[in-house]
Amino acid sequence: MFNPTTEVTPGAEMIDFRALPKIELHAHLSGSISRQCLHEVWLKKKGESAQSVVDLPDPLIEMPEGKHDYDLTTFFPLFSRYIYRLVDTKWALTYTTLSVLQDFAADGVVYLELRTTPRAMPQAALSKADYIQTILDAISQFESAQSLSHDANPSMKTNLILTIDRRNSLPEAEEVLSLTKQFFNKGVVGLDLAGDPARTEIQHLAPVFQKAKREIPGVGVTLHFGEAESSGTDDELDMLLLWGPPDRLGHVIHLSEGIKEKVIRRGGVGLELCLSCNVRAGMITGDYGDHHFQEWYKVKNCNIVLGTDDVGVFGSPLSNEYALVAEHFGLSRSEICALARQGIDVIFGGEEEKERLRRLMWHE
Ligand code: IMP
Ligand code: ZN
């Protein structure tokens, strides 16, 4: 029913990057919905003359296949202006979540941590807690269907991370924290800081992340870290390194040498690197071969985990991210397998899941 985007580039040693069991830890739910799926939602709503789509163009026209050149100024408004207006009912949330899960599983992802900003849908009488419960129900539905199917592929386990947006007020962020508490160990495993890096006033959010680690033992914390120049100042990054402290950092682009040293010295930090997103959104200077993957790959005491960020927008599935790394940095088959396994130790999903992944992920 759903067609995952395929742009798999053959690697030097003809690795089947789709079949390679992979861990995805940096994927935003609403940004991971394929255009085809958004189109299906739009068609259904049009058929029902839904008010929310009266003046909303077809997703295949608004976001034509092949258009991936969203930058940090056009990317964030896409959600409020467009995607959130399509995904504004329980049905649409369930349908799009199932589609996203199907796409990741079809791409060979065996463990997924999906993140999302809890969003009330007043017109559908859905609270933020209902929003989370709806997604968790879709995950359960997907996992039950997987366990009944005779598919030879290993099944995909999914957990949820709740996002605090940089523009949140303290009470809004505290609400996300209390939802994390409510759903912790019921499918929610962590807390994230995301949103427009142009919003630089974020100090007020610090106590929420401190409280998270104190009040929810075992919760994971991941932060978008130095994603843009505006959010890559030493002041901000020094502050973020105290939030929780964080277990994982996303993007790690605009870091001074001093901050890099601090990250490295800490040891065992998970680094969520999203090559296509960074290149296509112009977040780094240059092309794939210039990506800071090469620099962090040499650092032995951090765990690199490749991620798609927003595959619905940037169009590169996780299998393609591995193919790109093999192609541009000359990684051999065994190095690709070892890279994929680096994610195991930094998942938020617990020891049992880590053991399952250690058994099923490829060594060679
Ligand atoms: P959602 O949280 O599931 O609704 O996914 C979309 C949201 O994720 C956007 O509104 C952004 O706040 C956030 N997001 C997606 N990609 C990025 C990114 O690369 N940096 C920061 N925030 C992001
Ligand atoms: Zn992100």
PDB file of C-alpha atoms in Angstrom, residues 18-24 101-102 104-112 139-159 352-353 356-361:
ATOM      1  CA  ARG A  18      17.977  -2.296   2.722  1.00  0.00           C
ATOM      2  CA  ALA A  19      18.519  -5.777   4.064  1.00  0.00           C
ATOM      3  CA  LEU A  20      21.157  -4.496   6.506  1.00  0.00           C
ATOM      4  CA  PRO A  21      19.375  -4.383   9.905  1.00  0.00           C
ATOM      5  CA  LYS A  22      19.409  -0.752  10.996  1.00  0.00           C
ATOM      6  CA  ILE A  23      18.635   1.391  14.028  1.00  0.00           C
ATOM      7  CA  GLU A  24      16.881   4.730  13.495  1.00  0.00           C
ATOM      8  CA  LEU A 101       6.120   2.629  10.527  1.00  0.00           C
ATOM      9  CA  GLN A 102       5.555   0.617   7.366  1.00  0.00           C
ATOM     10  CA  PHE A 104      10.806   2.325   8.119  1.00  0.00           C
ATOM     11  CA  ALA A 105      10.209  -1.426   8.442  1.00  0.00           C
ATOM     12  CA  ALA A 106      10.278  -1.894   4.665  1.00  0.00           C
ATOM     13  CA  ASP A 107      13.623  -0.099   4.622  1.00  0.00           C
ATOM     14  CA  GLY A 108      15.152  -2.649   7.017  1.00  0.00           C
ATOM     15  CA  VAL A 109      14.880  -0.704  10.255  1.00  0.00           C
ATOM     16  CA  VAL A 110      14.732  -3.152  13.169  1.00  0.00           C
ATOM     17  CA  TYR A 111      14.597  -0.625  16.000  1.00  0.00           C
ATOM     18  CA  LEU A 112      12.987   2.794  15.736  1.00  0.00           C
ATOM     19  CA  ILE A 139       2.475   1.296  17.129  1.00  0.00           C
ATOM     20  CA  SER A 140       0.788  -1.596  18.994  1.00  0.00           C
ATOM     21  CA  GLN A 141      -1.436  -2.290  16.000  1.00  0.00           C
ATOM     22  CA  PHE A 142       1.603  -2.335  13.714  1.00  0.00           C
ATOM     23  CA  GLU A 143       3.606  -4.602  16.025  1.00  0.00           C
ATOM     24  CA  SER A 144       0.712  -7.055  16.403  1.00  0.00           C
ATOM     25  CA  ALA A 145       0.295  -7.244  12.635  1.00  0.00           C
ATOM     26  CA  GLN A 146       4.045  -7.851  12.280  1.00  0.00           C
ATOM     27  CA  SER A 147       4.016 -10.696  14.776  1.00  0.00           C
ATOM     28  CA  LEU A 148       1.186 -12.375  12.854  1.00  0.00           C
ATOM     29  CA  SER A 149       2.803 -12.013   9.458  1.00  0.00           C
ATOM     30  CA  HIS A 150       5.086 -14.659   7.969  1.00  0.00           C
ATOM     31  CA  ASP A 151       7.568 -12.072   6.804  1.00  0.00           C
ATOM     32  CA  ALA A 152      11.105 -13.470   7.024  1.00  0.00           C
ATOM     33  CA  ASN A 153      12.526 -10.060   7.978  1.00  0.00           C
ATOM     34  CA  PRO A 154      13.243  -9.369  11.649  1.00  0.00           C
ATOM     35  CA  SER A 155      10.477  -7.367  13.223  1.00  0.00           C
ATOM     36  CA  MET A 156      10.804  -3.675  14.040  1.00  0.00           C
ATOM     37  CA  LYS A 157      10.426  -2.484  17.631  1.00  0.00           C
ATOM     38  CA  THR A 158       9.302   1.133  18.032  1.00  0.00           C
ATOM     39  CA  ASN A 159       9.510   3.483  21.008  1.00  0.00           C
ATOM     40  CA  GLU A 352      16.452  -6.659  26.715  1.00  0.00           C
ATOM     41  CA  GLU A 353      16.032  -4.794  23.448  1.00  0.00           C
ATOM     42  CA  ARG A 356      17.826  -8.645  20.797  1.00  0.00           C
ATOM     43  CA  LEU A 357      19.688  -6.176  18.579  1.00  0.00           C
ATOM     44  CA  ARG A 358      23.088  -7.652  19.468  1.00  0.00           C
ATOM     45  CA  ARG A 359      21.785 -11.012  18.275  1.00  0.00           C
ATOM     46  CA  LEU A 360      20.203  -9.890  15.061  1.00  0.00           C
ATOM     47  CA  MET A 361      22.377  -7.099  13.702  1.00  0.00           C
TER      48      MET A 361
END
